[in-house]
Coordinates of C-alpha atoms and ligand atoms in Angstrom, one line a residue:
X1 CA 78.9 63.1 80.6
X2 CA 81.7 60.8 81.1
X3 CA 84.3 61.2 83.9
X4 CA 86.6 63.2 81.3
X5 CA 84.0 64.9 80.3
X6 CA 83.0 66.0 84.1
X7 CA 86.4 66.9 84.7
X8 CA 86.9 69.4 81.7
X9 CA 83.5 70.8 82.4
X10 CA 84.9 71.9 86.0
X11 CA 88.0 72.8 84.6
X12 CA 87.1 75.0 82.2
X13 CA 84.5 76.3 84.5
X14 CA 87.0 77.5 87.4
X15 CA 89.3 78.6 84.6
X16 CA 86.7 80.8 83.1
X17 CA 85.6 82.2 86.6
X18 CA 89.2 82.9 87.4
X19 CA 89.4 85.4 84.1
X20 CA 85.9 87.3 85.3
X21 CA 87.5 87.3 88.6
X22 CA 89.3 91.0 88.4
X23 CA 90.9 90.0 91.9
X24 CA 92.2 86.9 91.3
X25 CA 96.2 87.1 91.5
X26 CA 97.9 88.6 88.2
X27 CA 99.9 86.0 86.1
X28 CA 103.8 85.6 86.8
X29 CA 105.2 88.6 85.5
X30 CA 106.3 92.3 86.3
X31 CA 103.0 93.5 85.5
X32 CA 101.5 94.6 89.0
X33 CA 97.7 94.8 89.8
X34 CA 97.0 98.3 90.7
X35 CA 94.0 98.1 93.4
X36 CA 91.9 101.2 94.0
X37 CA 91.1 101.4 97.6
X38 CA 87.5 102.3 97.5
X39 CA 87.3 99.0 95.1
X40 CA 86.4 95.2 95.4
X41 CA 89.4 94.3 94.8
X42 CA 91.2 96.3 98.1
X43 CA 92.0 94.4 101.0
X44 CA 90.9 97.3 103.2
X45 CA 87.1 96.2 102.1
X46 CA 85.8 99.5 102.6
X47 CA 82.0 99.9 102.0
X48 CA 81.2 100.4 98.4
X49 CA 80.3 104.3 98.2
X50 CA 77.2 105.5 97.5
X51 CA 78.2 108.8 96.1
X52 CA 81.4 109.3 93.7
X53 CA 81.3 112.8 94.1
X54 CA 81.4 112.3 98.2
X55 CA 84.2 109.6 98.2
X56 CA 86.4 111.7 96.1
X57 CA 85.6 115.2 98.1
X58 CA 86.4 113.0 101.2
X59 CA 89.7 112.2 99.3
X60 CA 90.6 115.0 98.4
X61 CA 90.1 116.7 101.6
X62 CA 93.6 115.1 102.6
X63 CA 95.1 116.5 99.7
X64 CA 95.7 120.4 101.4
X65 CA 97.7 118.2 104.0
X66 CA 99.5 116.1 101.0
X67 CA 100.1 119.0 98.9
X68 CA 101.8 120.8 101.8
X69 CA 103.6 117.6 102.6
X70 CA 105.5 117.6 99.0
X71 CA 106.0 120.9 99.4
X72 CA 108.3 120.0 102.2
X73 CA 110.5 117.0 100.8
X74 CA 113.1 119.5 100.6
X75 CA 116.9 118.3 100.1
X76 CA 118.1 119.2 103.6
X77 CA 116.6 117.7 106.3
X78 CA 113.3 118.7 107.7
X79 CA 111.3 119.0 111.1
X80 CA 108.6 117.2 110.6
X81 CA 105.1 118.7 110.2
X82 CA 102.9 119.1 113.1
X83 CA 100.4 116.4 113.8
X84 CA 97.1 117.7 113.9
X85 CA 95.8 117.1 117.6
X86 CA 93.2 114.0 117.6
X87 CA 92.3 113.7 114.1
X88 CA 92.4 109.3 113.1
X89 CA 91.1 109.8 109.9
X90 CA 91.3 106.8 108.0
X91 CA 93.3 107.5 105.1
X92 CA 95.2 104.4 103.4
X93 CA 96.1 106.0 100.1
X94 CA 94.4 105.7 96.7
X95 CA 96.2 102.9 95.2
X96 CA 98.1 99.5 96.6
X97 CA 99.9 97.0 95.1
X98 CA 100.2 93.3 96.5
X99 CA 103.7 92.6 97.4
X100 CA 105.8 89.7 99.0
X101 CA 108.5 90.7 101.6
X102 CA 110.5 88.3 103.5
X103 CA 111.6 84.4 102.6
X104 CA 108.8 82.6 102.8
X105 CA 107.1 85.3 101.2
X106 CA 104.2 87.6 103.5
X107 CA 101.9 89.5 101.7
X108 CA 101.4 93.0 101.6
X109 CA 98.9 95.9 100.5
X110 CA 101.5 98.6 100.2
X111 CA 100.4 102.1 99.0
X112 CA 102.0 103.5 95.8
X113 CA 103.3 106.6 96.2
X114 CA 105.9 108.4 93.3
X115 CA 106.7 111.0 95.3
X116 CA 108.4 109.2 98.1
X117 CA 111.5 107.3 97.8
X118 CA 112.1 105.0 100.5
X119 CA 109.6 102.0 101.3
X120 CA 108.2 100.8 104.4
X121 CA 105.8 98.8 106.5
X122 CA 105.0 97.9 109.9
X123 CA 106.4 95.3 111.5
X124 CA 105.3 92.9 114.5
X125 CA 105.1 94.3 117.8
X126 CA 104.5 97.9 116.3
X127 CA 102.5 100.5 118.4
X128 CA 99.4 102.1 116.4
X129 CA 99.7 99.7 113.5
X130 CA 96.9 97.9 112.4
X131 CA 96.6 94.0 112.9
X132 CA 98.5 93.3 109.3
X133 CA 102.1 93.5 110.3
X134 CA 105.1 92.1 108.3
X135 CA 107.4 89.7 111.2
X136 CA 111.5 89.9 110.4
X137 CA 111.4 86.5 113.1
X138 CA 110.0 84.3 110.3
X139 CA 111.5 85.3 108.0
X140 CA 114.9 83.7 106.9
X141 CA 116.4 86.7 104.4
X142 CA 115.8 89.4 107.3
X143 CA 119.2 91.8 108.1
X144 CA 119.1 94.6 109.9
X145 CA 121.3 97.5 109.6
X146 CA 122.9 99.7 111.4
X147 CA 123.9 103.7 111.3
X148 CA 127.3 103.1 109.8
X149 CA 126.2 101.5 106.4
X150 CA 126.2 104.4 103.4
X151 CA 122.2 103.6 103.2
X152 CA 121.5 104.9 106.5
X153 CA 122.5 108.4 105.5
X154 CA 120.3 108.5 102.4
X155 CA 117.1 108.1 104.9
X156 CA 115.2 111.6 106.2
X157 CA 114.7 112.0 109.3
X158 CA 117.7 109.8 110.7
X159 CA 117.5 109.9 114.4
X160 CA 121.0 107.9 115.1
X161 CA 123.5 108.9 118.0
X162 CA 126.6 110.7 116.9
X163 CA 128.5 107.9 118.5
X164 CA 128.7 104.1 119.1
X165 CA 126.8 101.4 116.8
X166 CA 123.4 101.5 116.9
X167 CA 120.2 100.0 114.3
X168 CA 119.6 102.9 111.9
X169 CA 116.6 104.3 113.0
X170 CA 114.6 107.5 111.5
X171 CA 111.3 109.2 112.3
X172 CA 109.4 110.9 109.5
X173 CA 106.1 112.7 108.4
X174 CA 104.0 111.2 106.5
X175 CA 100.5 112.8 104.7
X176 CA 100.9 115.9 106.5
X177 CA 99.2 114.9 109.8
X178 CA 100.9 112.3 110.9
X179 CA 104.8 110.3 111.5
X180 CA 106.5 107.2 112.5
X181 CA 109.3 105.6 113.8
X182 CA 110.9 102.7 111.9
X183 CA 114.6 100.8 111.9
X184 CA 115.9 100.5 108.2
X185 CA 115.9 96.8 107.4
X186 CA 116.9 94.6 104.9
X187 CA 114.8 91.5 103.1
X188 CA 113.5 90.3 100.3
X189 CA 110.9 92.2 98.2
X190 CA 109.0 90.0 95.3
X191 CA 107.2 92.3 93.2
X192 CA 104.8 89.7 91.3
X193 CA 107.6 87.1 89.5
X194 CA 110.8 89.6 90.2
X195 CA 113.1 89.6 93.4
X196 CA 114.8 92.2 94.7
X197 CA 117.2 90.8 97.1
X198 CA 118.4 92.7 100.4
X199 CA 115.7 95.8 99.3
X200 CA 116.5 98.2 102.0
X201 CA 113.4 99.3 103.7
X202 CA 112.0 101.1 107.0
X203 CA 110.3 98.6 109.3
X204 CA 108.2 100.8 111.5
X205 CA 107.6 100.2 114.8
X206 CA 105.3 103.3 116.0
X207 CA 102.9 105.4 114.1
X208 CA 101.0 108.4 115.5
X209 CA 98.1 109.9 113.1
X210 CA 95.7 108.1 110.4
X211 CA 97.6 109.1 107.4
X212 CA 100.5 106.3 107.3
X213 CA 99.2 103.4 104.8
X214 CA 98.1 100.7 106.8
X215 CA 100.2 98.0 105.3
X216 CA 103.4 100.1 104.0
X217 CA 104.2 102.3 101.2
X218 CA 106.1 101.6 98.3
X219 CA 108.5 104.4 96.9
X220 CA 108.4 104.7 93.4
X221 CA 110.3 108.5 94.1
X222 CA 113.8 109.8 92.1
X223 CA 116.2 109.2 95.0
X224 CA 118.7 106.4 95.7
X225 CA 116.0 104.7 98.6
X226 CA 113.7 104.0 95.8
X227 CA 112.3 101.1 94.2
X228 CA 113.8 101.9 91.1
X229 CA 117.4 102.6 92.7
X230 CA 117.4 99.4 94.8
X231 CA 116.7 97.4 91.7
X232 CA 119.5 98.7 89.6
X233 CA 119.5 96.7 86.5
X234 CA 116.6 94.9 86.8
X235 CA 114.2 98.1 85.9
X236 CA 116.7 99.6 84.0
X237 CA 115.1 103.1 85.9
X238 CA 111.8 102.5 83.8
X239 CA 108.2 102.2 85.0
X240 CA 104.8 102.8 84.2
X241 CA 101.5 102.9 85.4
X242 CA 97.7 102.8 84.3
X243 CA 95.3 104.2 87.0
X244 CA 91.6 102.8 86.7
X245 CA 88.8 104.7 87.0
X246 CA 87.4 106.2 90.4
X247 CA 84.2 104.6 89.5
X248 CA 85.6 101.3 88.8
X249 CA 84.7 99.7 91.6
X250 CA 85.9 95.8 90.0
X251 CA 88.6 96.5 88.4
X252 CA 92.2 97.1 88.7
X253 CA 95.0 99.1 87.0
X254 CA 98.3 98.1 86.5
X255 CA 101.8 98.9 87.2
X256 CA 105.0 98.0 84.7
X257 CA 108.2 97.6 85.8
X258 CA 111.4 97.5 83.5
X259 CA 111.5 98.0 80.1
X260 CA 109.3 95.1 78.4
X261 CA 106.3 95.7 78.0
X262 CA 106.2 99.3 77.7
X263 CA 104.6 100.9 74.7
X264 CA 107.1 101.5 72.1
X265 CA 106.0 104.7 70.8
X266 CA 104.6 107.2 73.1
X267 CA 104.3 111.0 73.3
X268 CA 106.4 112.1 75.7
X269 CA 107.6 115.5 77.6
X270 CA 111.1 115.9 79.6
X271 CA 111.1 114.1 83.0
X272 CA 113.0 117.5 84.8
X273 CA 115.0 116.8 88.2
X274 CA 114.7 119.8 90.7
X275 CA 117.4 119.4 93.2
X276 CA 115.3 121.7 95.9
X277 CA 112.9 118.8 95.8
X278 CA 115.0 115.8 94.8
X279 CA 112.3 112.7 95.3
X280 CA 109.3 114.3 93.3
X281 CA 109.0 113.9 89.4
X282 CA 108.9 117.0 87.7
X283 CA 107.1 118.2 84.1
X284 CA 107.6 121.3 82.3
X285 CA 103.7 122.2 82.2
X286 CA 103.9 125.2 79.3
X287 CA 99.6 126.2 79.4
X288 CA 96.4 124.8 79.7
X289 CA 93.5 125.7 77.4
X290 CA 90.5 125.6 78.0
X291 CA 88.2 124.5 75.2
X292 CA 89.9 126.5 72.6
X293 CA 91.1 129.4 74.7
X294 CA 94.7 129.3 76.2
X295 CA 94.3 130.6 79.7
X296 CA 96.3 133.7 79.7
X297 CA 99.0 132.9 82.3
X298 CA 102.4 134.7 82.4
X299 CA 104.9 132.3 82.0
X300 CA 107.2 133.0 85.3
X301 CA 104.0 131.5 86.7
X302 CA 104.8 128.2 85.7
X303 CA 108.9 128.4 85.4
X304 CA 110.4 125.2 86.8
X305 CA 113.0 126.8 89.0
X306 CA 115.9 124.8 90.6
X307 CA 116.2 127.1 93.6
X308 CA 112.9 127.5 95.1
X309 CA 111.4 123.8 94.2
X310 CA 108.4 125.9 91.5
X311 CA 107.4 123.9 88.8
X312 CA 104.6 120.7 88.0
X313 CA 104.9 117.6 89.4
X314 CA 103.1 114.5 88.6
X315 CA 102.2 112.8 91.7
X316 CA 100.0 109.4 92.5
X317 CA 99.0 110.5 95.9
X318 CA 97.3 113.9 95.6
X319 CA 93.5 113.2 94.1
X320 CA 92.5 116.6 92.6
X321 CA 94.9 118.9 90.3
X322 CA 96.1 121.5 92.2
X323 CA 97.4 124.8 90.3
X324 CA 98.7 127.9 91.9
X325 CA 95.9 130.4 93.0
X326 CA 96.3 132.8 89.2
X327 CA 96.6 130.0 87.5
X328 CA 93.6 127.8 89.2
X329 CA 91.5 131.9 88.7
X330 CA 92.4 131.8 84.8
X331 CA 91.0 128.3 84.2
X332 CA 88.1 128.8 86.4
X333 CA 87.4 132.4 84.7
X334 CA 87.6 130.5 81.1
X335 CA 85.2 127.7 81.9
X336 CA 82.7 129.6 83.6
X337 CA 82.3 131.6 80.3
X338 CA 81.5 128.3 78.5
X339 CA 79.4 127.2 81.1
X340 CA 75.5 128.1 82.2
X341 CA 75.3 129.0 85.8
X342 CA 74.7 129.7 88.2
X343 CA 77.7 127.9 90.1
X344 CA 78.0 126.8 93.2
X345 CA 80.8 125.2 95.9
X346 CA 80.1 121.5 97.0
X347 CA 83.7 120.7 99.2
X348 CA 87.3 121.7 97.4
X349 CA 85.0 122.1 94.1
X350 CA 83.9 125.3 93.9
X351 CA 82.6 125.6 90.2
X352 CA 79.5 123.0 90.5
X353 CA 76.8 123.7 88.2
X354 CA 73.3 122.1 86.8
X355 CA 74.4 119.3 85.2
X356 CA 71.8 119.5 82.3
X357 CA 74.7 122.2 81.0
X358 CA 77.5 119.7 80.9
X359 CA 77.0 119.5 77.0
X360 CA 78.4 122.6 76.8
X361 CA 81.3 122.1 79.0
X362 CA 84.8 123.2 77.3
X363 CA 87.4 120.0 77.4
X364 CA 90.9 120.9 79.2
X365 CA 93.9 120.7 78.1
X366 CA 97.3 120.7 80.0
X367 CA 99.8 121.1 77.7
X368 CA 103.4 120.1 78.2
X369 CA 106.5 120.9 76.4
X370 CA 106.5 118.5 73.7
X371 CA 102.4 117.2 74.4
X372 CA 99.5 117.9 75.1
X373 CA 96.8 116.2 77.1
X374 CA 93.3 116.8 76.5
X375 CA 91.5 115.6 79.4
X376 CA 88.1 113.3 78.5
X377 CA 85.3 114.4 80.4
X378 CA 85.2 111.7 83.0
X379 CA 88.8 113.2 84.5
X380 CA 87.7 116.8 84.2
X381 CA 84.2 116.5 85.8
X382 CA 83.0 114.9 88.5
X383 CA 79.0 114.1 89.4
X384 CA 77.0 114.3 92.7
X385 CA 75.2 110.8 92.6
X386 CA 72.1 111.7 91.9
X387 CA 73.7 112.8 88.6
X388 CA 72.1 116.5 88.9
X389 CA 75.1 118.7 89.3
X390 CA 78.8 118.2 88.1
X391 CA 81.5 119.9 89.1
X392 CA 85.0 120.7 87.6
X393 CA 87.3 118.9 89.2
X394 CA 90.3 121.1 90.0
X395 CA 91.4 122.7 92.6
X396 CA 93.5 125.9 94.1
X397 CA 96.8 124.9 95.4
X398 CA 95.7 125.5 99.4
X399 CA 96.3 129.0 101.0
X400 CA 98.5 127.7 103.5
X401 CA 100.8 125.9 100.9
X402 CA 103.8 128.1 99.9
X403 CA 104.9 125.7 97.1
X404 CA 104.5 127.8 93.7
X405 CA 103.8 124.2 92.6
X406 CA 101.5 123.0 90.2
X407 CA 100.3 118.4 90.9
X408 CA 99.0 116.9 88.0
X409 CA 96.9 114.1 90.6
X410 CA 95.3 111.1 89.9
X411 CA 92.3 112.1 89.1
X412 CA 93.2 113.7 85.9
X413 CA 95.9 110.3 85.1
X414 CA 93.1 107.9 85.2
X415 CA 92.5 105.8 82.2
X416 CA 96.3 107.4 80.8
X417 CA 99.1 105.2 80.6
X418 CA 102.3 107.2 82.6
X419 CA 105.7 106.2 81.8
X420 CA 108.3 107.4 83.6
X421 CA 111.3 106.8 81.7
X422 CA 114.1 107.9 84.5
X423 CA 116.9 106.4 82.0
X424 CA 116.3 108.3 79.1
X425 CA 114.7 111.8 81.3
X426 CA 110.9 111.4 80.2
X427 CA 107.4 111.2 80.9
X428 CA 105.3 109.1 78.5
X429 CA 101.7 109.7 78.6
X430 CA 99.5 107.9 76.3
X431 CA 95.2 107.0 76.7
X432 CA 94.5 103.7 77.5
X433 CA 91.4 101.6 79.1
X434 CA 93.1 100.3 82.5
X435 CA 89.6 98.9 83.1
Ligands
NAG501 C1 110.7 87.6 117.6 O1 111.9 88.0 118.1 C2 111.9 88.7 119.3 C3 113.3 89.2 119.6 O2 114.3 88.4 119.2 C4 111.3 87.9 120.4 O3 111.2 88.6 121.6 C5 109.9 87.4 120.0 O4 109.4 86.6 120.9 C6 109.9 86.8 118.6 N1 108.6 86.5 118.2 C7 108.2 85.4 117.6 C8 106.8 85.4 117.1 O5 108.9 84.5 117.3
NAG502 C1 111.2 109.5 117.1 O1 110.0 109.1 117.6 C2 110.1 108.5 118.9 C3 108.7 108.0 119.2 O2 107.7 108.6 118.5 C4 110.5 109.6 119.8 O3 110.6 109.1 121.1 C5 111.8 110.1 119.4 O4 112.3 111.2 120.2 C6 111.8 110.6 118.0 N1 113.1 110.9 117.5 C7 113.4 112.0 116.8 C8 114.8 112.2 116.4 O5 112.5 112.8 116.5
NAG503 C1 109.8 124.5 79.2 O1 109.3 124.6 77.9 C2 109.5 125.9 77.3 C3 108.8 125.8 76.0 O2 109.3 124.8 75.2 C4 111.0 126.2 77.2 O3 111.1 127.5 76.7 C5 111.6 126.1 78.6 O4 112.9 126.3 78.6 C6 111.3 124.8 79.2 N1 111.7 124.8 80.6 C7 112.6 123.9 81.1 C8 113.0 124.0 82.5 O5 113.0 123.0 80.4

C-alpha cells in the first residue's frame, strides 16, 4: 500500500468505527441523542444489569413518589413534599440528553422530563451536587436575574423578599423525596447545532435527597419556563421523541425539536390543557381493550376534568403505566382470563405468571380519541432474566396518590415515535425502531 493508500485505509477505518459507535456525538442538527441511563451510552456508567425485570422494578419503585409528585404540580403554589428521612437513593432519571450551556460551551447530561417546565442544573460551589457542576465564572454569556424581572414570577416555589432587589431565588420538590435551592440564571443553551440565547434557567446551589438528576433537568413541560416557550420561534412549539428500548443497552433514542424532520403524516389524538395541572400534557384516553375485550370502565372514570386535574397524561419520567385503582382491576380481571395461572406478585407487578403461557397472552390496547395504540409485547410484558416468568407490566396508580389520574410512562412509549405538536393541540404517536 502506498502512502494514499495507507491514509484512506485509516480513514475509512475511523469513519466506519465512528458509525458502529452508538455513542459517538450526533451530527450537527436538532436531532438529540436520547441516552438511556442504565445504557453504554450514559455518562452515569452504571453497571450493566443483570436482570431487566430487576432494573425496571428498581425503577419503578420511584414511580409511587413521581406519580404523587405530578399529582401536585398544581397551578397555585405548593408546599413542597416531605423528604423522606435518610433515603439517598440513586435516582438520575430514565433518559438524558447531552447539552451545551454557557459560552464556551460545558457539557451536560441533563434529564428529560415533559412534565416539568423550567430547566436546571447545578452549579459550582453547590452543596450535595455531584462533582459535574456547570461554573457561571467561565462563562462569558452568564446573567443573573433578579426578583423584579416578569420571569421570576413564572418559577414555583419563589422564595424572594417582599421588598428590596434581590437574585430570584426558588426552592422546589423534585421526585417526591427530595428539593433544592437554586437562583434563576440566564446563559446560553446549545441543544446539538441550535442556540438558545439568554435560556432562563435555575442554577441550583443545594440539593437535599437522591432524586434531583445529577447533572440538571431539562423541561420539555407546557408552561412559559419551558424549553419550548424560551425558544419561541425556533421550535415553533413542536417536538418529538423516540424512546429506545429498556433492553437496549447500546443504543440511543432521539429527540426532535421544531418542525423539520417530523413525520408528515401521523395518527394523532387532541393534546388537552388542564389548567389545575398546567405543566403536564394531557390525552383524552377513551378505553383500553384487552385482547378483543374493551375493559368495561364507566366513562366518568376517565373524564378529563378542568377542576380537579383527572384525566391521562403522557409523561417521560414515570416507568410503568399507572391507571386508577377500577380501571388498573378491569384490565388485570381481563388478562387474567386469557392467561394460565397461577399468578404471582414479583415488586409493583402483581400479575407474573409462567412464562411458557405468554403465547396466549392478550395484546393491549389504549385507545385514545381519534387512535388507538396496540401495545407490542415487549411494552406490555416484562421477563425475570432467567426468562421463566413474565409479568404485565402495569400498574395501580399508588394508594396514597389522590390524583384520579391515569400516566401513559415510558415503558409502554418505547420504540413509538411521540409528537407533541403544542402549535396545532396534538399528540402524534406513530411505531418506529429508535434502536
Ligand atoms: C467564581 O466567582 C466567585 C464569586 O465572584 C469567586 O468567589 C470564585 O473564586 C470564582 N471561581 C472561579 C473558579 O473563578
Ligand atoms: C429554601 O431552602 C433553603 C436551604 O435548603 C432554606 O434555608 C430556605 O429556608 C428555603 N426557603 C424556602 C422559602 O423554603
Ligand atoms: C374525549 O373523547 C370522547 C369520545 O370521542 C368525547 O366524547 C369527549 O368529549 C372527549 N373529551 C374531551 C375532554 O375532549
Amino acid at each position: 500500500m502506498d502512502f494514499t493508500a495507507t491514509l484512506l485505509f485509516f480513514a475509512l477505518l475511523i469513519s466506519t468505527v465512528r458509525a458502529l459507535d452508538p455513542c459517538a456525538s450526533q451530527p450537527d442538527n436538532s436531532d438529540l441523542s436520547v441516552i438511556p441511563i442504565y445504557g453504554k451510552c450514559s455518562p452515569f456508567n452504571p453497571p450493566k444489569p443483570d436482570s431487566w425485570l430487576n432494573t425496571v422494578i428498581n425503577m419503578a419503585s420511584k414511580d409511587s413518589a413521581r406519580v404523587k409528585y405530578l399529582s401536585s404540580l398544581v397551578a397555585q403554589k405548593t408546599t413542597p413534599v416531605p423528604i423522606a428521612s435518610g433515603q439517598q437513593v440513586l435516582n438520575i432519571g430514565n433518559y438524558v440528553v447531552r447539552v451545551k450551556i454557557g459560552t464556551p460551551g460545558q457539557l451536560m447530561f441533563m434529564v428529560l422530563d415533559t412534565s416539568n417546565d423550567v430547566a436546571w442544573v447545578p452549579c459550582s460551589g453547590c452543596t450535595g451536587c455531584s462533582a459535574t457542576t456547570f461554573s457561571p465564572n467561565t462563562s462569558s454569556s452568564y446573567g443573573s436575574l433578579d426578583c423584579s424581572l416578569p420571569q421570576c414570577a413564572q418559577v414555583r416555589g419563589l422564595s424572594c423578599p417582599d421588598t428590596g432587589t434581590s437574585a430570584c431565588s426558588f426552592n422546589q420538590s423534585y421526585g417526591g423525596d427530595s428539593s433544592f435551592s437554586a437562583y434563576l440564571v440566564q446563559d446560553s443553551l446549545r441543544l446539538a447545532n441550535d442556540v438558545i440565547p439568554n435560556y432562563a434557567f435555575g442554577c441550583i446551589n443545594t440539593i437535599s435527597g437522591g432524586s434531583v438528576p445529577s447533572q440538571g433537568l431539562l423541561g420539555l413541560g407546557r408552561g412559559p419556563m419551558s424549553l419550548l416557550s424560551q425558544s419561541g420561534a425556533l421550535y415553533s412549539n413542536v417536538f418529538s421523541y423516540c424512546l429506545p428500548s429498556f433492553k437496549s443497552y447500546y443504543f440511543s433514542g432521539s429527540l426532535k425539536l421544531g418542525q423539520v424532520g417530523q413525520p408528515k403524516t401521523i395518527r394523532t389524538t387532541p393534546l388537552l390543557k388542564n389548567p389545575h395541572r398546567p405543566s403536564l400534557y394531557y390525552v383524552n384516553l377513551t378505553g383500553v381493550s384487552v385482547g378483543r375485550v374493551r375493559v368495561p370502565i364507566a366513562p366518568e372514570l376517565l373524564a378529563f376534568n378542568p377542576n380537579s386535574g383527572a384525566g391521562t397524561i403522557i409523561d417521560s419520567g414515570t416507568v410503568v403505566t399507572r391507571f386508577v385503582q377500577p380501571l388498573y382491576e378491569a384490565i388485570r380481571d381481563e388478562f387474567v382470563k386469557h392467561v394460565k395461572g397461577p399468578f404471582s406478585r414479583i415488586g409493583v407487578f402483581e400479575t407474573c405468571f409462567d412464562a411458557t403461557a405468554e403465547a396466549e397472552t392478550p395484546l393491549i390496547t389504549l385507545h385514545f380519541e381519534g387512535l388507538s395504540m396496540t401495545l407490542p409485547m415487549e411494552n406490555s410484558l416484562l421477563h425475570t432474566s432467567a426468562g421463566s416468568r413474565a409479568c404485565l407490566a402495569i400498574a395501580p396508580v399508588p394508594n396514597n396518590v389522590n390524583a384520579a389520574m391515569n400516566v401513559i410512562a415510558n415503558l409502554q412509549q418505547q420504540n413509538y415515535r411521540i409528537l407533541f405538536d403544542v402549535a396545532n393541540s396534538r399528540l402524534g404517536i406513530a411505531r418506529e425502531a429508535c434502536n
